[in-house]
Amino acid sequence: MTAAHHALTAQASDAAIDTACRMLRLPTMRAQATDTIARAEREGLSYAGFLAELLLAECEDRDRRRAERRIRAAHFPREKSLRDFDYSANPNVDPAVIHSLATCEWITKGYPLCLIGDSGTGKSHLLIGLGMAAAMAGYRVRYTTAAALVNELVEAADDKQLGKTIARYGRVDLLEIDELGYLELDRRGAEMLFQVLTEREEKNSIAIASNEAFTGWSKTFSDPRLCAAIVDRLTFNAALIETGTESYRLARTKANRTNGTK
């Protein structure tokens, strides 16, 4: 068998590599084999060096594809990178705090994160950016708005699937709820949201973005005791970031209009 392998022509060897990579599901090695072989011959790479390069390329590409799948599974409404956040436009946000959160240590510990501030101050950008950083780091993330989540829970309850739905939201490493506080929730919806929070309490992280300070959440959750319980679950061991009241988007729009009139 060994002698037969040594007798392979270059063309047969290429075909054998292609077939083996297909069978072993190594698409990156298959795609890069020809170029890597040519470079190995040019640069005199050892057999071990040649093999290491192909294996590392396959591992890196698999990591990339896994991260892309996690990002798709998170259902982000759009891509936002923490690198693109304009800290100069919002001095309320401390870059050091965001960089620390981007390490995802708080997710490992199962701690919450609360982003509080008016519309246009960067809450959603930070929420999505931190979620994407977590997905890239290997964590399972799910993004949703408060209204969409409550609607899904109500529909699940009507279909007698509430337990399964709550369990599904309980399993992800990071659940991100945007636009909490924009709409008033009826008691049924608020109680179901509370069940999701309880399912995750002190086990898996939850991050929320709200345009209302906690003192104003009584408008969203009309039951005072339920409101207090929800705030308690979201703030215990939480990182709290207040993004302020001055809209970055509004300021930029005004600046663009001013520049356009000159």
XYZ file of C-alpha atoms in Angstrom:
262
model
C 0.000 0.000 0.000
C 2.851 2.379 0.887
C 4.659 1.665 -2.375
C 1.499 2.379 -4.336
C 1.198 5.753 -2.618
C 4.789 6.638 -3.499
C 4.018 5.764 -7.106
C 1.197 8.327 -7.379
C 1.695 10.906 -10.076
C 1.299 14.604 -9.263
C -2.104 14.594 -10.933
C -3.202 11.506 -9.000
C -1.930 13.023 -5.757
C -3.955 16.180 -6.340
C -7.048 14.089 -7.042
C -6.462 11.984 -3.923
C -6.072 15.103 -1.742
C -9.238 16.587 -3.215
C -11.219 13.382 -2.633
C -9.896 12.899 0.901
C -10.681 16.488 1.887
C -14.220 16.070 0.578
C -14.709 12.811 2.487
C -13.245 14.264 5.709
C -15.153 17.538 5.240
C -12.074 19.756 5.187
C -13.133 22.483 2.716
C -10.440 24.987 3.650
C -7.628 22.450 3.328
C -9.100 21.387 -0.018
C -9.266 24.988 -1.237
C -5.758 25.912 -0.079
C -3.880 22.664 -0.724
C -2.616 23.514 -4.214
C -1.297 26.966 -3.279
C 0.208 25.707 -0.015
C 1.957 22.829 -1.778
C 3.421 25.246 -4.341
C 4.610 27.597 -1.602
C 6.059 24.720 0.431
C 8.108 23.646 -2.577
C 9.267 27.233 -3.224
C 10.189 28.008 0.377
C 11.402 24.568 1.378
C 8.845 24.017 4.124
C 9.212 20.825 6.112
C 6.465 18.226 5.939
C 5.433 19.165 9.479
C 5.381 22.876 8.610
C 3.322 22.252 5.499
C 0.801 20.107 7.390
C 0.627 22.593 10.275
C -0.218 25.457 7.909
C -3.081 23.552 6.320
C -4.461 22.349 9.664
C -4.302 25.825 11.205
C -6.044 27.313 8.185
C -8.844 24.738 8.544
C -9.200 25.419 12.281
C -9.284 29.192 11.797
C -11.877 28.926 9.042
C -14.034 26.621 11.159
C -13.897 29.108 14.023
C -14.941 31.858 11.620
C -17.854 29.837 10.263
C -19.015 28.927 13.768
C -18.937 32.585 14.767
C -20.934 33.510 11.673
C -23.532 30.861 12.566
C -23.770 32.185 16.132
C -24.241 35.730 14.824
C -27.016 34.569 12.478
C -28.659 32.626 15.306
C -28.653 35.761 17.501
C -31.059 37.507 15.088
C -29.420 40.906 15.340
C -31.445 43.461 13.319
C -28.216 44.877 11.874
C -24.485 44.550 12.416
C -22.864 46.949 14.861
C -19.236 46.862 15.894
C -17.867 48.263 19.133
C -14.954 49.633 17.077
C -17.404 51.922 15.278
C -18.912 53.455 18.404
C -18.176 57.199 18.566
C -17.127 57.829 22.155
C -16.346 61.460 21.369
C -20.014 61.995 20.478
C -21.158 60.541 23.799
C -18.749 61.297 26.648
C -21.137 59.592 29.092
C -19.877 56.218 27.852
C -16.489 55.194 29.249
C -14.433 53.301 26.627
C -12.592 51.410 29.376
C -15.874 50.033 30.703
C -16.968 48.886 27.241
C -13.584 47.305 26.542
C -13.838 45.461 29.848
C -17.336 44.206 28.982
C -16.075 43.072 25.568
C -13.887 40.486 27.340
C -17.191 38.733 28.204
C -16.141 37.934 31.780
C -19.554 39.150 32.980
C -21.216 36.603 30.691
C -19.044 33.818 32.086
C -20.234 34.823 35.572
C -23.875 35.134 34.481
C -24.135 38.810 35.465
C -26.678 41.253 33.965
C -26.033 44.439 32.008
C -28.345 47.452 31.883
C -28.022 50.253 29.326
C -30.192 53.221 30.274
C -30.573 56.422 28.280
C -32.682 58.418 25.877
C -33.246 57.497 22.242
C -30.289 58.144 19.959
C -27.630 57.868 22.669
C -26.086 54.607 21.450
C -27.792 51.988 23.623
C -28.741 49.652 20.785
C -25.336 50.095 19.139
C -23.602 49.017 22.346
C -26.091 46.218 22.986
C -25.629 44.732 19.516
C -21.875 45.377 19.513
C -21.399 43.567 22.820
C -23.654 40.765 21.612
C -21.601 40.352 18.455
C -18.381 40.351 20.486
C -19.853 37.599 22.675
C -20.905 35.546 19.645
C -17.427 35.911 18.145
C -15.972 34.728 21.460
C -18.024 31.534 21.379
C -21.098 32.427 23.437
C -24.655 31.688 22.338
C -26.518 34.990 22.043
C -30.138 35.890 21.319
C -31.295 39.439 20.595
C -34.930 40.535 20.706
C -37.029 43.569 21.514
C -39.227 43.534 24.590
C -42.389 43.741 22.480
C -41.317 40.881 20.161
C -40.373 38.690 23.110
C -43.667 39.252 24.916
C -45.633 38.625 21.720
C -43.768 35.371 21.178
C -44.427 34.299 24.763
C -48.142 35.068 24.476
C -48.400 33.088 21.236
C -46.489 30.205 22.824
C -48.843 30.205 25.801
C -51.859 30.115 23.479
C -50.282 27.136 21.681
C -49.415 25.450 25.014
C -45.707 25.804 24.216
C -44.800 28.398 26.845
C -42.575 26.090 28.875
C -40.520 25.095 25.836
C -40.177 28.708 24.721
C -39.052 29.901 28.144
C -36.579 27.010 28.353
C -35.170 27.930 24.916
C -34.584 31.507 26.023
C -33.103 30.205 29.247
C -30.417 28.161 27.514
C -28.582 30.890 25.600
C -25.517 32.344 27.293
C -26.625 35.937 26.709
C -30.176 37.164 26.176
C -30.399 40.762 24.948
C -33.696 42.625 25.276
C -33.843 45.970 23.495
C -36.446 48.733 23.782
C -37.592 47.751 27.258
C -39.723 50.591 28.581
C -40.995 51.881 25.247
C -44.387 50.189 25.521
C -46.678 49.423 28.419
C -47.060 45.678 28.998
C -50.266 44.134 30.274
C -50.076 41.976 33.363
C -50.044 38.702 31.424
C -47.161 39.782 29.208
C -45.230 41.197 32.144
C -45.628 37.983 34.111
C -44.343 35.914 31.198
C -41.341 38.199 30.804
C -40.714 37.771 34.530
C -40.693 33.988 34.032
C -37.947 34.328 31.418
C -35.885 36.466 33.787
C -36.412 33.984 36.623
C -35.352 31.098 34.371
C -32.027 32.861 33.765
C -31.473 34.335 37.241
C -27.881 33.945 38.461
C -27.209 31.324 35.733
C -27.017 33.056 32.361
C -26.549 36.708 31.533
C -29.205 39.110 30.383
C -28.589 42.548 28.887
C -31.292 45.167 28.444
C -31.513 48.577 26.847
C -34.159 51.013 28.063
C -35.030 54.641 27.466
C -36.546 54.817 30.948
C -34.738 55.041 34.268
C -35.766 52.305 36.683
C -37.914 54.805 38.540
C -40.056 55.151 35.406
C -40.598 51.444 34.838
C -43.944 51.582 36.629
C -45.326 52.858 33.310
C -44.197 49.635 31.620
C -45.055 47.271 34.463
C -48.246 48.478 36.117
C -48.071 46.047 39.047
C -45.704 47.661 41.598
C -44.553 44.390 43.159
C -43.916 42.751 39.790
C -42.057 45.851 38.649
C -39.873 45.778 41.763
C -39.144 42.062 41.275
C -38.135 42.577 37.636
C -35.856 45.500 38.515
C -34.328 43.398 41.299
C -33.480 40.553 38.918
C -32.006 42.868 36.317
C -29.858 44.892 38.683
C -28.390 42.278 41.055
C -24.630 42.179 40.293
C -25.366 44.199 37.154
C -23.145 46.545 35.200
C -25.091 49.776 34.708
C -24.253 52.149 31.848
C -26.116 55.428 31.536
C -25.824 56.774 28.010
C -27.342 60.155 28.844
C -30.061 62.300 27.324
C -28.477 64.006 24.300
C -29.265 62.213 21.060
C -26.175 61.613 18.938
C -28.349 60.958 15.876
C -30.265 64.227 16.355
C -27.056 66.202 16.849
C -25.547 64.704 13.697
C -28.692 65.442 11.694
C -28.644 69.085 12.844
C -24.948 69.361 12.023
C -25.504 67.944 8.541
C -28.315 70.410 7.912
C -26.187 73.301 9.125
C -23.286 72.264 6.903
C -25.676 71.881 3.990
C -26.866 75.489 4.276
C -23.382 76.967 4.194
